[in-house]
Amino acid sequence: MALKERIQATIDSEDVVLFMKGTPEQVLCGNSARALDALRAVGAPVTAVDVLPDPAIRQELQALSNWPTIPQVFVRGELVGGADIVQELAETGELREKLDSALGEGWQHRGGEERTVELTDGSGPATLRLVP
Amino acid sequence: MTVRLEELLRAAFPDATELAVEDRTGGGDHFQVTVSSPRLSGLSLVDQHRLVYDALAEPLADGTIHELRIKTRGGG
């Protein structure tokens, strides 16, 4: 699978995807931190993708999403926005409503689980590696 | 630099009822922009922000803007 398809597959298959600079354990950008904090504030499950290891991830993502900046947050395949929008929606309560309608109300019981997905470059096997 | 960004936004949103550009750090590359315009009415936040990104595509692409925070409102 090409990188573009792997990005799309991640967006399509994960409940909440955060494309960010760094990882939840080591955030390397203020805006990525704001988006992550907003998701954490509502206790959302987060699947994080670090765009820094390969510039092609960011290029392909921007072409797919028609959104020029990082971070980007997707819920069930839909672009919710960048840091400003996610922060605003978290503050107004709309983020919870969006998660309720997209994921069903059970998502709160998942305790804000976080994991990181690595999109390996084209030279490796076309698989998703889950990093605990 | 804030003047240039204001001009670009004014051109994209000539009927804006609120239009502000703030240099957040004083360094000329971290900006907070606020736009209220009827042109944004009825659009999702994602599409509202896309219009702002479109208006500022050039300074975003050439690296003039290192970090951009956006606040948009529809209505007049």
CSV table of C-alpha atoms in Angstrom, one decimal:
chain,number,residue,atom,x,y,z
A,1,MET,CA,0.0,0.0,0.0
A,2,ALA,CA,1.3,3.4,-0.9
A,3,LEU,CA,1.7,6.0,1.8
A,4,LYS,CA,-1.3,7.9,0.6
A,5,GLU,CA,-3.5,4.8,1.0
A,6,ARG,CA,-2.0,4.1,4.4
A,7,ILE,CA,-2.9,7.6,5.6
A,8,GLN,CA,-6.4,7.2,4.2
A,9,ALA,CA,-6.8,3.8,5.8
A,10,THR,CA,-5.8,5.2,9.2
A,11,ILE,CA,-8.2,8.1,8.9
A,12,ASP,CA,-11.0,5.7,7.8
A,13,SER,CA,-10.4,3.0,10.4
A,14,GLU,CA,-9.5,4.9,13.6
A,15,ASP,CA,-12.2,6.6,15.7
A,16,VAL,CA,-10.2,9.8,16.4
A,17,VAL,CA,-6.9,10.5,14.6
A,18,LEU,CA,-4.5,13.3,15.5
A,19,PHE,CA,-1.8,14.0,13.0
A,20,MET,CA,0.8,15.9,15.0
A,21,LYS,CA,4.4,17.0,15.4
A,22,GLY,CA,5.9,14.6,17.9
A,23,THR,CA,4.0,12.0,19.9
A,24,PRO,CA,1.6,12.3,22.9
A,25,GLU,CA,4.6,11.4,25.1
A,26,GLN,CA,6.8,14.0,23.5
A,27,VAL,CA,4.9,16.8,21.7
A,28,LEU,CA,7.1,19.0,19.6
A,29,CYS,CA,4.8,21.8,18.6
A,30,GLY,CA,2.6,24.2,20.5
A,31,ASN,CA,-0.4,23.8,18.3
A,32,SER,CA,-0.1,20.0,18.4
A,33,ALA,CA,-0.1,20.3,22.2
A,34,ARG,CA,-3.2,22.5,22.1
A,35,ALA,CA,-5.1,19.9,20.0
A,36,LEU,CA,-4.0,17.0,22.2
A,37,ASP,CA,-4.9,18.9,25.3
A,38,ALA,CA,-8.4,19.6,24.0
A,39,LEU,CA,-8.9,16.0,23.1
A,40,ARG,CA,-7.6,15.0,26.5
A,41,ALA,CA,-9.9,17.5,28.2
A,42,VAL,CA,-13.0,15.7,26.9
A,43,GLY,CA,-11.4,12.3,27.4
A,44,ALA,CA,-11.4,11.3,23.8
A,45,PRO,CA,-9.7,8.2,22.6
A,46,VAL,CA,-6.7,9.3,20.5
A,47,THR,CA,-4.8,7.6,17.7
A,48,ALA,CA,-1.7,9.8,17.1
A,49,VAL,CA,0.4,9.9,14.0
A,50,ASP,CA,3.7,11.8,14.1
A,51,VAL,CA,4.2,13.6,10.8
A,52,LEU,CA,7.8,14.5,11.4
A,53,PRO,CA,9.6,11.2,10.6
A,54,ASP,CA,8.8,11.6,6.9
A,55,PRO,CA,7.9,14.9,5.1
A,56,ALA,CA,5.9,12.9,2.6
A,57,ILE,CA,3.3,12.1,5.3
A,58,ARG,CA,2.6,15.8,5.7
A,59,GLN,CA,2.5,16.4,1.9
A,60,GLU,CA,0.1,13.5,1.2
A,61,LEU,CA,-2.1,14.4,4.2
A,62,GLN,CA,-2.4,18.0,3.1
A,63,ALA,CA,-3.4,16.8,-0.4
A,64,LEU,CA,-6.0,14.4,1.0
A,65,SER,CA,-7.5,16.8,3.5
A,66,ASN,CA,-7.2,20.1,1.7
A,67,TRP,CA,-5.9,21.5,5.0
A,68,PRO,CA,-2.5,23.3,5.0
A,69,THR,CA,-1.3,23.0,8.6
A,70,ILE,CA,-0.5,20.5,11.4
A,71,PRO,CA,-2.2,19.4,13.6
A,72,GLN,CA,-5.2,17.8,12.0
A,73,VAL,CA,-7.9,16.0,13.9
A,74,PHE,CA,-10.3,13.5,12.2
A,75,VAL,CA,-13.3,11.8,13.8
A,76,ARG,CA,-14.6,8.7,12.0
A,77,GLY,CA,-13.0,9.9,8.7
A,78,GLU,CA,-14.2,13.5,8.9
A,79,LEU,CA,-11.8,16.4,9.3
A,80,VAL,CA,-12.8,18.2,12.4
A,81,GLY,CA,-10.1,20.8,12.2
A,82,GLY,CA,-6.8,22.1,13.5
A,83,ALA,CA,-5.9,23.2,17.0
A,84,ASP,CA,-8.1,26.3,17.0
A,85,ILE,CA,-11.3,24.5,16.0
A,86,VAL,CA,-10.7,21.5,18.2
A,87,GLN,CA,-10.0,23.8,21.2
A,88,GLU,CA,-13.1,25.9,20.5
A,89,LEU,CA,-15.3,22.8,20.1
A,90,ALA,CA,-14.0,21.3,23.3
A,91,GLU,CA,-14.8,24.5,25.2
A,92,THR,CA,-18.3,24.8,23.8
A,93,GLY,CA,-19.1,21.2,24.4
A,94,GLU,CA,-19.6,20.5,20.7
A,95,LEU,CA,-16.6,18.1,20.6
A,96,ARG,CA,-18.4,15.8,23.1
A,97,GLU,CA,-21.6,16.0,21.0
A,98,LYS,CA,-19.6,15.2,17.9
A,99,LEU,CA,-18.0,12.2,19.5
A,100,ASP,CA,-21.4,11.0,20.9
A,101,SER,CA,-22.9,11.1,17.4
A,102,ALA,CA,-19.9,9.6,15.6
A,103,LEU,CA,-18.8,7.0,18.1
A,104,GLY,CA,-21.9,6.2,20.1
A,105,GLU,CA,-22.0,7.1,23.8
A,106,GLY,CA,-19.8,4.3,24.9
A,107,TRP,CA,-16.6,6.2,24.1
A,108,GLN,CA,-16.5,8.0,27.5
A,109,HIS,CA,-15.9,4.6,29.1
A,110,ARG,CA,-12.7,4.0,27.2
A,111,GLY,CA,-10.8,6.3,29.6
A,112,GLY,CA,-9.1,8.5,26.9
A,113,GLU,CA,-6.9,5.7,25.6
A,114,GLU,CA,-4.0,6.9,23.5
A,115,ARG,CA,-1.9,5.1,21.1
A,116,THR,CA,0.5,6.0,18.3
A,117,VAL,CA,0.5,4.6,14.8
A,118,GLU,CA,3.6,4.8,12.7
A,119,LEU,CA,3.2,5.1,9.0
A,120,THR,CA,6.4,3.5,7.8
A,121,ASP,CA,7.9,4.7,4.6
A,122,GLY,CA,7.5,3.0,1.2
A,123,SER,CA,10.7,0.9,1.7
A,124,GLY,CA,9.2,-1.2,4.5
A,125,PRO,CA,6.4,-3.6,4.5
A,126,ALA,CA,3.0,-2.0,3.9
A,127,THR,CA,1.7,-2.5,7.4
A,128,LEU,CA,0.7,-0.4,10.3
A,129,ARG,CA,3.0,-0.8,13.2
A,130,LEU,CA,1.3,-0.3,16.6
A,131,VAL,CA,3.6,1.2,19.2
A,132,PRO,CA,2.5,0.6,22.7
B,1,MET,CA,3.8,42.2,8.3
B,2,THR,CA,0.5,42.5,10.1
B,3,VAL,CA,-0.4,45.2,7.6
B,4,ARG,CA,0.2,42.8,4.6
B,5,LEU,CA,-1.9,40.1,6.2
B,6,GLU,CA,-4.7,42.6,6.9
B,7,GLU,CA,-4.6,43.6,3.3
B,8,LEU,CA,-4.9,40.1,2.1
B,9,LEU,CA,-7.7,39.3,4.5
B,10,ARG,CA,-9.5,42.6,3.6
B,11,ALA,CA,-9.3,41.6,-0.1
B,12,ALA,CA,-10.8,38.2,0.6
B,13,PHE,CA,-13.4,39.5,3.0
B,14,PRO,CA,-14.3,43.0,1.8
B,15,ASP,CA,-17.5,43.0,3.9
B,16,ALA,CA,-15.9,41.9,7.1
B,17,THR,CA,-17.4,43.4,10.2
B,18,GLU,CA,-14.4,42.5,12.3
B,19,LEU,CA,-10.9,41.9,11.0
B,20,ALA,CA,-7.8,41.8,13.2
B,21,VAL,CA,-4.3,40.6,12.9
B,22,GLU,CA,-2.2,40.3,16.0
B,23,ASP,CA,1.5,39.5,16.1
B,24,ARG,CA,1.4,37.2,19.0
B,25,THR,CA,5.1,37.2,19.8
B,26,GLY,CA,6.4,40.4,18.3
B,27,GLY,CA,8.6,38.3,16.0
B,28,GLY,CA,6.6,38.9,12.9
B,29,ASP,CA,5.8,35.2,12.2
B,30,HIS,CA,3.3,34.0,14.9
B,31,PHE,CA,-0.1,35.5,14.2
B,32,GLN,CA,-3.6,35.5,15.6
B,33,VAL,CA,-6.2,36.5,13.0
B,34,THR,CA,-9.8,37.2,13.7
B,35,VAL,CA,-12.4,37.5,10.9
B,36,SER,CA,-16.1,38.1,11.1
B,37,SER,CA,-17.9,38.2,7.8
B,38,PRO,CA,-21.2,37.4,6.2
B,39,ARG,CA,-19.2,35.4,3.7
B,40,LEU,CA,-18.5,32.9,6.5
B,41,SER,CA,-22.2,32.5,7.5
B,42,GLY,CA,-23.6,29.0,7.2
B,43,LEU,CA,-20.2,27.4,6.7
B,44,SER,CA,-18.6,24.8,8.9
B,45,LEU,CA,-15.7,25.9,11.0
B,46,VAL,CA,-13.4,23.8,8.8
B,47,ASP,CA,-14.7,25.6,5.7
B,48,GLN,CA,-14.4,29.0,7.4
B,49,HIS,CA,-10.8,28.4,8.3
B,50,ARG,CA,-10.1,27.1,4.8
B,51,LEU,CA,-11.2,30.5,3.4
B,52,VAL,CA,-8.8,32.2,5.7
B,53,TYR,CA,-6.0,29.8,4.8
B,54,ASP,CA,-6.8,30.5,1.1
B,55,ALA,CA,-6.6,34.2,1.6
B,56,LEU,CA,-3.2,33.8,3.3
B,57,ALA,CA,-1.9,31.1,1.0
B,58,GLU,CA,1.1,33.1,-0.1
B,59,PRO,CA,2.6,34.1,3.3
B,60,LEU,CA,1.8,30.5,4.5
B,61,ALA,CA,3.6,29.0,1.5
B,62,ASP,CA,6.7,31.2,1.6
B,63,GLY,CA,7.3,30.7,5.3
B,64,THR,CA,6.4,34.3,6.3
B,65,ILE,CA,3.8,32.8,8.7
B,66,HIS,CA,5.3,30.3,10.9
B,67,GLU,CA,2.3,29.8,13.1
B,68,LEU,CA,-1.3,30.9,12.5
B,69,ARG,CA,-4.2,31.0,14.9
B,70,ILE,CA,-7.6,31.6,13.5
B,71,LYS,CA,-10.8,32.8,15.0
B,72,THR,CA,-13.8,33.1,12.6
B,73,ARG,CA,-17.4,34.1,13.0
B,74,GLY,CA,-20.2,34.2,10.5
B,75,GLY,CA,-22.9,36.9,10.5
B,76,GLY,CA,-22.7,40.5,9.8
